[in-house]
mmCIF file with all atom_site columns, C-alpha atoms in Angstrom:
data_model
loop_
_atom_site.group_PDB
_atom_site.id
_atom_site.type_symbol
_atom_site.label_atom_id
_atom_site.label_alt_id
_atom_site.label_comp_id
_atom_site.label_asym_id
_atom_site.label_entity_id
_atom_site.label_seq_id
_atom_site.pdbx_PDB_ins_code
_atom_site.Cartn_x
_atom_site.Cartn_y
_atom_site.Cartn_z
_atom_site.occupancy
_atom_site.B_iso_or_equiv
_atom_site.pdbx_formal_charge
_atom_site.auth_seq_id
_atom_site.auth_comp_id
_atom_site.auth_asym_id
_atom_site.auth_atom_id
_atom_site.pdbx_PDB_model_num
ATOM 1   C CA . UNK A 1 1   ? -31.694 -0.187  15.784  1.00 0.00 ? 169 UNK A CA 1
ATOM 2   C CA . UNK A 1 2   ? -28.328 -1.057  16.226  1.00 0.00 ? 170 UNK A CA 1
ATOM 3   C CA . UNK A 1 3   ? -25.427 0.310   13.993  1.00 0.00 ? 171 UNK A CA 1
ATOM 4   C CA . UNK A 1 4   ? -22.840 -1.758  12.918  1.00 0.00 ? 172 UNK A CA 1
ATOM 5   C CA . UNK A 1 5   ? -19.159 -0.934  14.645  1.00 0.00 ? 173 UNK A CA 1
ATOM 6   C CA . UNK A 1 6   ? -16.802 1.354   12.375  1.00 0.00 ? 174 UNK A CA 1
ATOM 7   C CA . UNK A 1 7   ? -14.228 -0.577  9.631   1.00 0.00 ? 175 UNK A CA 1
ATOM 8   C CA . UNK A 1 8   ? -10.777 -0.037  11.377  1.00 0.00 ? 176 UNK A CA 1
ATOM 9   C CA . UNK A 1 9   ? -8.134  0.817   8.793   1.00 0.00 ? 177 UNK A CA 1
ATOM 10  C CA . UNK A 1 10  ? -4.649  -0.567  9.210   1.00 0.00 ? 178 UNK A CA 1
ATOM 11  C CA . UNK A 1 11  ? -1.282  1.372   8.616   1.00 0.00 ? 179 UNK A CA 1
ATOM 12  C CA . UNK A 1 12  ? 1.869   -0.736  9.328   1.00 0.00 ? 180 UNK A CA 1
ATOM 13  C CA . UNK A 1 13  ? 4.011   1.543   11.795  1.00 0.00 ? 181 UNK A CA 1
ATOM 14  C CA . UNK A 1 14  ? 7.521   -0.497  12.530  1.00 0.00 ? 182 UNK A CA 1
ATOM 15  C CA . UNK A 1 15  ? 9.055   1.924   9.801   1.00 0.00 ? 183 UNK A CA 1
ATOM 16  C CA . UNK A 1 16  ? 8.316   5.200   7.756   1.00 0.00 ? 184 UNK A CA 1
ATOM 17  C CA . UNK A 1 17  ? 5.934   7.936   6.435   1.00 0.00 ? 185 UNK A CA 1
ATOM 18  C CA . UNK A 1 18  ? 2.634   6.188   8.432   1.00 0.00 ? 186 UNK A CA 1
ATOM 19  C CA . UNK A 1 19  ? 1.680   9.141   9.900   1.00 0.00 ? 187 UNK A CA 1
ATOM 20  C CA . UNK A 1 20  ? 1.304   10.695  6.330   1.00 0.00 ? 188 UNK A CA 1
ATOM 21  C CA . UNK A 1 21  ? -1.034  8.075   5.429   1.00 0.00 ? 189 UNK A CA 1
ATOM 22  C CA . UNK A 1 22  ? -3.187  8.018   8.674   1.00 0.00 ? 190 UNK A CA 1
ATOM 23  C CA . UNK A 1 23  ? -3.383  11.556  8.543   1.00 0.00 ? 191 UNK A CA 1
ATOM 24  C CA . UNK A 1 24  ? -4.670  11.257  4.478   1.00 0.00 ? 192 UNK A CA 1
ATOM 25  C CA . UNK A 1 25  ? -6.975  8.255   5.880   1.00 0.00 ? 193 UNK A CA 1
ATOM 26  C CA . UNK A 1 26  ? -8.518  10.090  9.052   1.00 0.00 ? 194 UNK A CA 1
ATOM 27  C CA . UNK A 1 27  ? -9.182  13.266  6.529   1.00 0.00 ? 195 UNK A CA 1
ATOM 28  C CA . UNK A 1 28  ? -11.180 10.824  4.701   1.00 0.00 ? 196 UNK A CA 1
ATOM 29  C CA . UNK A 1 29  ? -13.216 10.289  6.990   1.00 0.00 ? 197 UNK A CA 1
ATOM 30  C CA . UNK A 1 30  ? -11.421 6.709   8.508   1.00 0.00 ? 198 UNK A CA 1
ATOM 31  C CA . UNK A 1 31  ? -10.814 5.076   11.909  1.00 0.00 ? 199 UNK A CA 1
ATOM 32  C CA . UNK A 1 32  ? -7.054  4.232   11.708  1.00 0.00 ? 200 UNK A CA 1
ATOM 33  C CA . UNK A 1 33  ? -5.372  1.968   13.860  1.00 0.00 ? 201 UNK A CA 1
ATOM 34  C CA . UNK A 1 34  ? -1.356  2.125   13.864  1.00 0.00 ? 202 UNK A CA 1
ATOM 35  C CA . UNK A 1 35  ? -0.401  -1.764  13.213  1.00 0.00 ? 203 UNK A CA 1
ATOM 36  C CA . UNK A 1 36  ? 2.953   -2.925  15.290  1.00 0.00 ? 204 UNK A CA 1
ATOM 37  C CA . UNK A 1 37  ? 2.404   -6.387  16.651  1.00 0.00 ? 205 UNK A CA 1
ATOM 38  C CA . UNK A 1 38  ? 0.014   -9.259  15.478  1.00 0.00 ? 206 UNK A CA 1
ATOM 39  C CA . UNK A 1 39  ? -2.806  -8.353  17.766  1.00 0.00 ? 207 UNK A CA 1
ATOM 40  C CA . UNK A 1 40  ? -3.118  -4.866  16.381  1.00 0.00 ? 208 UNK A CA 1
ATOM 41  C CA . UNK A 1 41  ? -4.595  -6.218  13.469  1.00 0.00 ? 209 UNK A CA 1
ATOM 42  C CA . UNK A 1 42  ? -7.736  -7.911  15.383  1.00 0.00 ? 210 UNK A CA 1
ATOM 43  C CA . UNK A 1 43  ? -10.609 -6.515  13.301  1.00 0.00 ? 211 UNK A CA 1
ATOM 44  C CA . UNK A 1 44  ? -8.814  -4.969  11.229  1.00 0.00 ? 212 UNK A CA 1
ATOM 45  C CA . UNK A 1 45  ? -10.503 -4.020  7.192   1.00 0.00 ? 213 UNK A CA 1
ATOM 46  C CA . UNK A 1 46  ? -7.838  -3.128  5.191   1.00 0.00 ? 214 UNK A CA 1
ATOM 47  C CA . UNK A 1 47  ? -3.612  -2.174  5.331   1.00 0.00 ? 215 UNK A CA 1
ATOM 48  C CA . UNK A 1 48  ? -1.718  0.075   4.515   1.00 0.00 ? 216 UNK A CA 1
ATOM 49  C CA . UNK A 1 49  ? 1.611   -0.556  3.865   1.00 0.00 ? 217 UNK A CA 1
ATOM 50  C CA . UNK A 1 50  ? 3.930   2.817   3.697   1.00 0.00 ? 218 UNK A CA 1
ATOM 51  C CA . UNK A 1 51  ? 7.464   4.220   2.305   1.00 0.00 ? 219 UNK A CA 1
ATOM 52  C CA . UNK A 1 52  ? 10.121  3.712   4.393   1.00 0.00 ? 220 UNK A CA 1
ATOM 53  C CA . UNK A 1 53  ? 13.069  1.488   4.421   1.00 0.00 ? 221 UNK A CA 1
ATOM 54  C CA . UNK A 1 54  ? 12.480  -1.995  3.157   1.00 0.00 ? 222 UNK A CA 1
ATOM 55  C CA . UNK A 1 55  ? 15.250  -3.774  4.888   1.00 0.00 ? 223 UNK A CA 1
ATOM 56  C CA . UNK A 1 56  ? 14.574  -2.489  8.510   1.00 0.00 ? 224 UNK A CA 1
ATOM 57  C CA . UNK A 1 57  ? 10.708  -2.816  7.425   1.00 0.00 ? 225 UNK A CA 1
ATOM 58  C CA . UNK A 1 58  ? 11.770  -6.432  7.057   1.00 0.00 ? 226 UNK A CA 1
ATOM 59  C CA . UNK A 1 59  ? 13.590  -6.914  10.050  1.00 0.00 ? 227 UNK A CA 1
ATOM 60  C CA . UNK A 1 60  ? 10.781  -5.240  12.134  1.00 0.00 ? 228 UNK A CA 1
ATOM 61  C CA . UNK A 1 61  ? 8.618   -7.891  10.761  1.00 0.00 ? 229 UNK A CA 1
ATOM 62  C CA . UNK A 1 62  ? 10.403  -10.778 11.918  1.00 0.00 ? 230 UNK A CA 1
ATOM 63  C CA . UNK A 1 63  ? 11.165  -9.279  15.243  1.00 0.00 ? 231 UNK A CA 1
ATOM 64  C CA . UNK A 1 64  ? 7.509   -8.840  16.048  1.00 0.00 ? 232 UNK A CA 1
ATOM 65  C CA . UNK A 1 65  ? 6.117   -11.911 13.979  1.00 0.00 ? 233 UNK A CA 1
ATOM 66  C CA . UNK A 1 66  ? 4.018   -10.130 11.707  1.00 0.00 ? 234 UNK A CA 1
ATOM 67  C CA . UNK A 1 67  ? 4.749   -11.309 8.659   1.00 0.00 ? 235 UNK A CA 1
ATOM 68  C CA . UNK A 1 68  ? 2.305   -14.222 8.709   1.00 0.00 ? 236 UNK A CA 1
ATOM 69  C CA . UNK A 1 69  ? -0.448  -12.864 10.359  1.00 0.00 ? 237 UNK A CA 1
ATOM 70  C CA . UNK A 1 70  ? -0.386  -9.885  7.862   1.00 0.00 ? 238 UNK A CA 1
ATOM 71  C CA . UNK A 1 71  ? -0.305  -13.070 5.071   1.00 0.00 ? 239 UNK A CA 1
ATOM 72  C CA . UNK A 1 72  ? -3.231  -14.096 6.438   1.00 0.00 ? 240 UNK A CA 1
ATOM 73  C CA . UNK A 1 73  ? -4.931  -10.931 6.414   1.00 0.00 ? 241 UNK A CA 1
ATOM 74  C CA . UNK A 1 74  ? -4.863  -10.518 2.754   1.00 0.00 ? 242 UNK A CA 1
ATOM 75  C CA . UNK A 1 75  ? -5.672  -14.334 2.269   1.00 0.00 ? 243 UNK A CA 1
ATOM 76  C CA . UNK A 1 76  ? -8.645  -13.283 4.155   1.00 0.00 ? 244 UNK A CA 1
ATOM 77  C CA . UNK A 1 77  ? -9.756  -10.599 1.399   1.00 0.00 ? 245 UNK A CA 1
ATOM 78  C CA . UNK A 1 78  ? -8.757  -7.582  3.271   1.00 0.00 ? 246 UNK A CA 1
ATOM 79  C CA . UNK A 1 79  ? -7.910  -4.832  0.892   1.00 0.00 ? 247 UNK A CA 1
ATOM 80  C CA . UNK A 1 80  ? -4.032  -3.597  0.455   1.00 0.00 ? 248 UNK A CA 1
ATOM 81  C CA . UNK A 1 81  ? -2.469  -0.200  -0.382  1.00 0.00 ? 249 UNK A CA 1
ATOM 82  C CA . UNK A 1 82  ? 1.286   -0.428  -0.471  1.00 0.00 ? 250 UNK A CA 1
ATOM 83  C CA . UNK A 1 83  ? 3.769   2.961   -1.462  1.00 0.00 ? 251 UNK A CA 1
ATOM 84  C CA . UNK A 1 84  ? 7.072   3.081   -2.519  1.00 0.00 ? 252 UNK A CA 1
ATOM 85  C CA . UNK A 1 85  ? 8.576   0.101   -0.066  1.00 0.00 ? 253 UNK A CA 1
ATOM 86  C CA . UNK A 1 86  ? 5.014   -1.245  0.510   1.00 0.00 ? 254 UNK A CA 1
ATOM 87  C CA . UNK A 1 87  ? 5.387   -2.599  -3.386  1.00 0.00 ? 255 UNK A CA 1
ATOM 88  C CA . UNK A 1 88  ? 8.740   -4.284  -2.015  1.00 0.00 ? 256 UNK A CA 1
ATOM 89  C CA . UNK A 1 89  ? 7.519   -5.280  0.860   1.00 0.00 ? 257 UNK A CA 1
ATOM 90  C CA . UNK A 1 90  ? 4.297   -7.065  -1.123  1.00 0.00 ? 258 UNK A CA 1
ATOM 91  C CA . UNK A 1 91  ? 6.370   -8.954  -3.608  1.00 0.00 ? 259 UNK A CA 1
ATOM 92  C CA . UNK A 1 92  ? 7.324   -12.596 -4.561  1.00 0.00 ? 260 UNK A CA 1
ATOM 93  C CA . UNK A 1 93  ? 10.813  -12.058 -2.248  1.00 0.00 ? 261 UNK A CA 1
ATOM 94  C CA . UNK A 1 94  ? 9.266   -10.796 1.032   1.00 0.00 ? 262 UNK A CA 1
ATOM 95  C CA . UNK A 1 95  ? 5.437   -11.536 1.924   1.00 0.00 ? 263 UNK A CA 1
ATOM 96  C CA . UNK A 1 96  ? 4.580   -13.120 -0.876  1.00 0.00 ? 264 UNK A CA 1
ATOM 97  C CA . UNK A 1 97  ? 0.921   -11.552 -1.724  1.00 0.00 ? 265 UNK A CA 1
ATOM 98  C CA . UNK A 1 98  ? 1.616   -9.582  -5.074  1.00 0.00 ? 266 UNK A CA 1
ATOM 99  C CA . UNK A 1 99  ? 3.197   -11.769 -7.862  1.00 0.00 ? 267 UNK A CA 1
ATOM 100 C CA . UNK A 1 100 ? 5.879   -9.374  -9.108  1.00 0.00 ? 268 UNK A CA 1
ATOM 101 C CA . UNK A 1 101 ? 9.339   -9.175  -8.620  1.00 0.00 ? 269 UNK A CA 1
ATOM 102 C CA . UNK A 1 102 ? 10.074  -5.204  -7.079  1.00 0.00 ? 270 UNK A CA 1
ATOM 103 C CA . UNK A 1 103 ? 13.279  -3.285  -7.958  1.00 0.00 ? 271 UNK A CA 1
ATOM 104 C CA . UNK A 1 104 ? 15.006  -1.293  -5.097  1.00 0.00 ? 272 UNK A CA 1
ATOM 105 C CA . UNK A 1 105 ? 16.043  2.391   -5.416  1.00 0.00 ? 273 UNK A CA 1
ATOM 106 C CA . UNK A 1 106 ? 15.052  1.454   -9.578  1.00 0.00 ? 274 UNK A CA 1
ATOM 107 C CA . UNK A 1 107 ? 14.925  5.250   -10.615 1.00 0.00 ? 275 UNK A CA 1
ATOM 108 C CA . UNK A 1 108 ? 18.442  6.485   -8.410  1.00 0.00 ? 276 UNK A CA 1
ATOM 109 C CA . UNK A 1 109 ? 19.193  7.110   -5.440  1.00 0.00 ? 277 UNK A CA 1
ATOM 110 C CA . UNK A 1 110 ? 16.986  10.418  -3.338  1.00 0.00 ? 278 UNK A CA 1
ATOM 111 C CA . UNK A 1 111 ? 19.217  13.031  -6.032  1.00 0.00 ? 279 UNK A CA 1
ATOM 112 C CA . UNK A 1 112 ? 17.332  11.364  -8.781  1.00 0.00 ? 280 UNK A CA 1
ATOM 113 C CA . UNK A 1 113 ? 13.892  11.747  -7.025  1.00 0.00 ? 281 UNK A CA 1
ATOM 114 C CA . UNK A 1 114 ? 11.041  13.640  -9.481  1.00 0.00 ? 282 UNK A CA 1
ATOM 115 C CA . UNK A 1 115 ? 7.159   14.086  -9.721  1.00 0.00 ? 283 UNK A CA 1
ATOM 116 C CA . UNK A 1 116 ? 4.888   12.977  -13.057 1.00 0.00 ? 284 UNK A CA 1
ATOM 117 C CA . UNK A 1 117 ? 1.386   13.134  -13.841 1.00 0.00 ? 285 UNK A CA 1
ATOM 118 C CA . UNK A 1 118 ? -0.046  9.470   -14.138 1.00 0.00 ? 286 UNK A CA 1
ATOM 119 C CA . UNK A 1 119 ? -3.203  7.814   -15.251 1.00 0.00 ? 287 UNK A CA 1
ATOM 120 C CA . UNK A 1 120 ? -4.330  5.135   -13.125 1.00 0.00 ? 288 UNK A CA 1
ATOM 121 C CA . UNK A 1 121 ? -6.934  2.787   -14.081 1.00 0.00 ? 289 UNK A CA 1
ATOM 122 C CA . UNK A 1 122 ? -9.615  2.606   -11.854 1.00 0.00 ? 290 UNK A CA 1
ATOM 123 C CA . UNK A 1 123 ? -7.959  4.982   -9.393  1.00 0.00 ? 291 UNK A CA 1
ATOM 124 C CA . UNK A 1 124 ? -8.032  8.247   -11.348 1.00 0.00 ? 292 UNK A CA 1
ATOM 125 C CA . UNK A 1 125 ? -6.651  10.231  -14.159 1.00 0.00 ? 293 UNK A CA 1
ATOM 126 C CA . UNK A 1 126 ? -3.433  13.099  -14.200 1.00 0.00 ? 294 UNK A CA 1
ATOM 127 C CA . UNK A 1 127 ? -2.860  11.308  -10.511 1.00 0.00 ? 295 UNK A CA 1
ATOM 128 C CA . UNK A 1 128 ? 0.424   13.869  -9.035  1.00 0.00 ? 296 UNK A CA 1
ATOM 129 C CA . UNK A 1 129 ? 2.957   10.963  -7.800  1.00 0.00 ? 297 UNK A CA 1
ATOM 130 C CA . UNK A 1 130 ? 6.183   11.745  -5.945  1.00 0.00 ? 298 UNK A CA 1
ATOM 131 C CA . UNK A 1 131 ? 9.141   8.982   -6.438  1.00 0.00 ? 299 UNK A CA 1
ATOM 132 C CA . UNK A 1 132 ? 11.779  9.171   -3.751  1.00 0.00 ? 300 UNK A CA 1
ATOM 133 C CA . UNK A 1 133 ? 14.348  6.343   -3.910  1.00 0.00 ? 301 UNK A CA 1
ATOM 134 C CA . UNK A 1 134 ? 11.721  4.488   -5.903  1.00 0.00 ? 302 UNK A CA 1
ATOM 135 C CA . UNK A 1 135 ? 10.988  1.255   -6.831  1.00 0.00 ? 303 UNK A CA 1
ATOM 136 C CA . UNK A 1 136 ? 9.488   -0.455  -9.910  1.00 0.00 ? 304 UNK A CA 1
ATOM 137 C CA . UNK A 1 137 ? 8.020   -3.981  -11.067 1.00 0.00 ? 305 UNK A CA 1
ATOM 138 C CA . UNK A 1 138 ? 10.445  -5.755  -12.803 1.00 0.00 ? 306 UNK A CA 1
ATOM 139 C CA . UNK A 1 139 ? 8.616   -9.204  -13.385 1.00 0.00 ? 307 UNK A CA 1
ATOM 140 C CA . UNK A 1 140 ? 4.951   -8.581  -13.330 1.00 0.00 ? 308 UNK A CA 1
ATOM 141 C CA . UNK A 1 141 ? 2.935   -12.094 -12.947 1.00 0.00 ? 309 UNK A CA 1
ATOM 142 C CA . UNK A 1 142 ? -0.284  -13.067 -15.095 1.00 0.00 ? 310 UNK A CA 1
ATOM 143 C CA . UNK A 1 143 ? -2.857  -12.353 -13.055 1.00 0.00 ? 311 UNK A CA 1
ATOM 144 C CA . UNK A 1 144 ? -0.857  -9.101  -11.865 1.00 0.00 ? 312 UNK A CA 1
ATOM 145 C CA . UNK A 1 145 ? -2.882  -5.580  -13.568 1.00 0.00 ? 313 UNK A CA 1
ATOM 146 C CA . UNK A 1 146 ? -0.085  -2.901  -15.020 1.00 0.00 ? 314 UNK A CA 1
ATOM 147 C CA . UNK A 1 147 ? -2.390  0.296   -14.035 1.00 0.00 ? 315 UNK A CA 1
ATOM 148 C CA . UNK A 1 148 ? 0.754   2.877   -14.805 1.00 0.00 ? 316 UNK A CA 1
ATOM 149 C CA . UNK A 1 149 ? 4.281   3.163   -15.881 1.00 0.00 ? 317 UNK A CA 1
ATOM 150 C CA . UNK A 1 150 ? 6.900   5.270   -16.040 1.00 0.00 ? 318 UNK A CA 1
ATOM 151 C CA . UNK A 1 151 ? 9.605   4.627   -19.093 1.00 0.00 ? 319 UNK A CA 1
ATOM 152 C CA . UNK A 1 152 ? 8.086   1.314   -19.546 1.00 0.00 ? 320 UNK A CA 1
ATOM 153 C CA . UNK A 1 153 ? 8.420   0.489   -16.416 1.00 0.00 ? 321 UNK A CA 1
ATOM 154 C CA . UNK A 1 154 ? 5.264   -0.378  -13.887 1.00 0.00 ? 322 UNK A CA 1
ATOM 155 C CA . UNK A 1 155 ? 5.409   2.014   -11.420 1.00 0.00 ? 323 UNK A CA 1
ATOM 156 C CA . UNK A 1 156 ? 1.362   1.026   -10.004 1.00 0.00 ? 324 UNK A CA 1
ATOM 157 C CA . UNK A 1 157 ? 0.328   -2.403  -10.098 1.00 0.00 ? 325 UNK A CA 1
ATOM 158 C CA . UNK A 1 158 ? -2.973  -4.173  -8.800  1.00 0.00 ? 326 UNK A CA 1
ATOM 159 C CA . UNK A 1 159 ? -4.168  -8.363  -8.612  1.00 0.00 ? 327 UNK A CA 1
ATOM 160 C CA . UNK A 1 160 ? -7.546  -8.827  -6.990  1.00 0.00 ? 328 UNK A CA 1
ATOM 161 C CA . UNK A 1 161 ? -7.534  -6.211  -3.998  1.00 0.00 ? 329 UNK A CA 1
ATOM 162 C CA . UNK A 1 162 ? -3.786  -5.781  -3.121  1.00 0.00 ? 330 UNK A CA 1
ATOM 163 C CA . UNK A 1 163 ? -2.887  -2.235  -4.909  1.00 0.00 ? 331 UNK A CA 1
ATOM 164 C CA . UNK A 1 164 ? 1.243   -1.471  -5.351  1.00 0.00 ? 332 UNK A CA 1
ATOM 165 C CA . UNK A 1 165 ? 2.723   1.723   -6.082  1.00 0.00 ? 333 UNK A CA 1
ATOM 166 C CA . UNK A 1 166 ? 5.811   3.069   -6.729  1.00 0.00 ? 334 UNK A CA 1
ATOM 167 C CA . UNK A 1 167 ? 5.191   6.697   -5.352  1.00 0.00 ? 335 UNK A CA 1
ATOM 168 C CA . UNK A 1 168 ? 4.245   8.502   -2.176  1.00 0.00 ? 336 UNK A CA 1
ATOM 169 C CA . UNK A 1 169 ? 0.972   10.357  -2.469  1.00 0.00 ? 337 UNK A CA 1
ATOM 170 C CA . UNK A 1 170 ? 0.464   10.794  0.855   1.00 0.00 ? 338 UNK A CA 1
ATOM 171 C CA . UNK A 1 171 ? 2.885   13.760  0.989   1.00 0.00 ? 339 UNK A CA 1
ATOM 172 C CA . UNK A 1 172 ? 1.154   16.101  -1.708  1.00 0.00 ? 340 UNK A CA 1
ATOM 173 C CA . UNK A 1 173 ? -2.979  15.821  -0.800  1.00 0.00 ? 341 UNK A CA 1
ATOM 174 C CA . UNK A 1 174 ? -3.202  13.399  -3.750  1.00 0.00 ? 342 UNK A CA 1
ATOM 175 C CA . UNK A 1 175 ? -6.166  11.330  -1.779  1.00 0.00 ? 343 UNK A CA 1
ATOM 176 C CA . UNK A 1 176 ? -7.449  9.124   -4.474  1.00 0.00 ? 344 UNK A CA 1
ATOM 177 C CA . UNK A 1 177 ? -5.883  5.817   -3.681  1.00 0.00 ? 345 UNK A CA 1
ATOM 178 C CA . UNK A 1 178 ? -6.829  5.932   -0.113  1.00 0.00 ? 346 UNK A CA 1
ATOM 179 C CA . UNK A 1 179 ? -10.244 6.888   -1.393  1.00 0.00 ? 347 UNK A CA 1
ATOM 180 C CA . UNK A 1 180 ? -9.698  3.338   -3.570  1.00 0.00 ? 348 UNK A CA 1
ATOM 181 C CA . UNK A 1 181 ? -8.751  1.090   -0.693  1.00 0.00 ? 349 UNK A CA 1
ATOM 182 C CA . UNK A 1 182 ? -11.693 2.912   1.751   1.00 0.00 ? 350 UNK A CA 1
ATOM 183 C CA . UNK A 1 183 ? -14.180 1.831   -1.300  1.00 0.00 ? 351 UNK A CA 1
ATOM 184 C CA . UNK A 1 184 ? -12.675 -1.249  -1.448  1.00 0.00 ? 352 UNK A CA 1
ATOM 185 C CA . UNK A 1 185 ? -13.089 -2.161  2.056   1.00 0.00 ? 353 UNK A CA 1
ATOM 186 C CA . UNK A 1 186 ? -16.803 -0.931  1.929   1.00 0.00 ? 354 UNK A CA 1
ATOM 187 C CA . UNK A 1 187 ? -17.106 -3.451  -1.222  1.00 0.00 ? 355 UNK A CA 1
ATOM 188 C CA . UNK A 1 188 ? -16.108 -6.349  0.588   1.00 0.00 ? 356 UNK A CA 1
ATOM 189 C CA . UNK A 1 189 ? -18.144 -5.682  3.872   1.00 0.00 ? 357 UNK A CA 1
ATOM 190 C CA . UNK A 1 190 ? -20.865 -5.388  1.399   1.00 0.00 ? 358 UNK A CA 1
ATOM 191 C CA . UNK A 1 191 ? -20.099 -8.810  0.185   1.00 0.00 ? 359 UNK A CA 1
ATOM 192 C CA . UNK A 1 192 ? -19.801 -10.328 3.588   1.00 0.00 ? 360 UNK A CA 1
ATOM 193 C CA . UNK A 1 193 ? -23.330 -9.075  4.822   1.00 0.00 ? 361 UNK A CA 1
ATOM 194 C CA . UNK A 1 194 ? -24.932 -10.931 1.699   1.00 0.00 ? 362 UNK A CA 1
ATOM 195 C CA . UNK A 1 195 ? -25.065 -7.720  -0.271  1.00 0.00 ? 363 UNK A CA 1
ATOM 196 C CA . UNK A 1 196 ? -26.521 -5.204  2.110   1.00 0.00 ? 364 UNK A CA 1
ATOM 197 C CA . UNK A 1 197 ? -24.766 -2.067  3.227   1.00 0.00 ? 365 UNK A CA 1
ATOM 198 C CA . UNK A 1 198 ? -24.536 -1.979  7.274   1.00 0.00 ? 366 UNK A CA 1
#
């Protein structure tokens, strides 16, 4: 009996903490495949999309042409976790797959950074997120799902399978979004083999 092949796990590496989140992902259990040109992401079953700097994140994009091919991905169902620049980088003004309109450096600059307890629908309760430099929705579309915010402002944000967060939980053991977008990704295959687990 043949077993199907492992579901590879994306995390965008032109710029930022990835190696936080591969090391989270890997810990969970995941085969993670550091994404830097289009042909990384050949197989790939879900992204991450980390912290960093949104600008040179940008720029990195367009110098290796990723930006469409990662478009692509998520038109093709794959499941999304973005931190911190990852909700920049998902909005209306850069790829284009989460209809919001993301806030740079919205809570100060890295002086003003601080830690809160937050309860995130269908992610987990008392959830420890870290904002550093951090950036919040400031237009949040209809079919976008407010899942936390901080002050009134959305801070975690969700629409269909692409999951945006302000905060960094990679860098304090808080695993329970990665454990989101691994169930995720194991919900879709599901889907895609007419219902039966492989």
């Amino acid at each position: 009996m043949s077993t199907a092949p492992p579901m590879v796990v994306g995390v965008l590496a032109i710029q930022g903490d990835f190696e936080a989140h591969r090391k989270v992902l890997e810990g969970l259990g995941a085969e993670v495949r550091e994404v830097r040109a289009p042909a990384d992401l050949d197989g790939i079953a879900g992204l991450v999309i980390p912290g960093g700097e949104s600008t040179t994140m940008t720029l990195g994009l367009e110098r290796e042409g990723l930006a469409d091919p990662l478009r692509d991905l998520v038109a093709a169902g794959a499941p999304v976790l973005g931190t911190c620049a990852g909700m920049i980088m998902l909005d209306r003004s850069h790829l284009g797959v989460l209809d919001i309109a993301a806030e740079r450096n919205a809570f100060g600059r890295q002086v003003h950074s601080f830690e809160a307890r937050l309860d995130l629908d269908g992610v987990g309760d008392g959830v420890e997120a870290i904002f550093i430099r951090a950036p919040w929705a400031r237009e949040v579309g209809d079919g976008v799902e407010v899942l936390a915010a901080v002050d009134g402002h959305p801070v975690a944000v969700r629409q269909g399978d692409v999951l945006a967060v302000s905060f960094h939980p990679e860098l304090n053991g808080e695993t329970r979004l990665h454990e989101w977008l691994l169930s995720r990704i194991a919900a879709v295959a599901t889907t895609q083999t007419g219902g039966e687990a492989k």
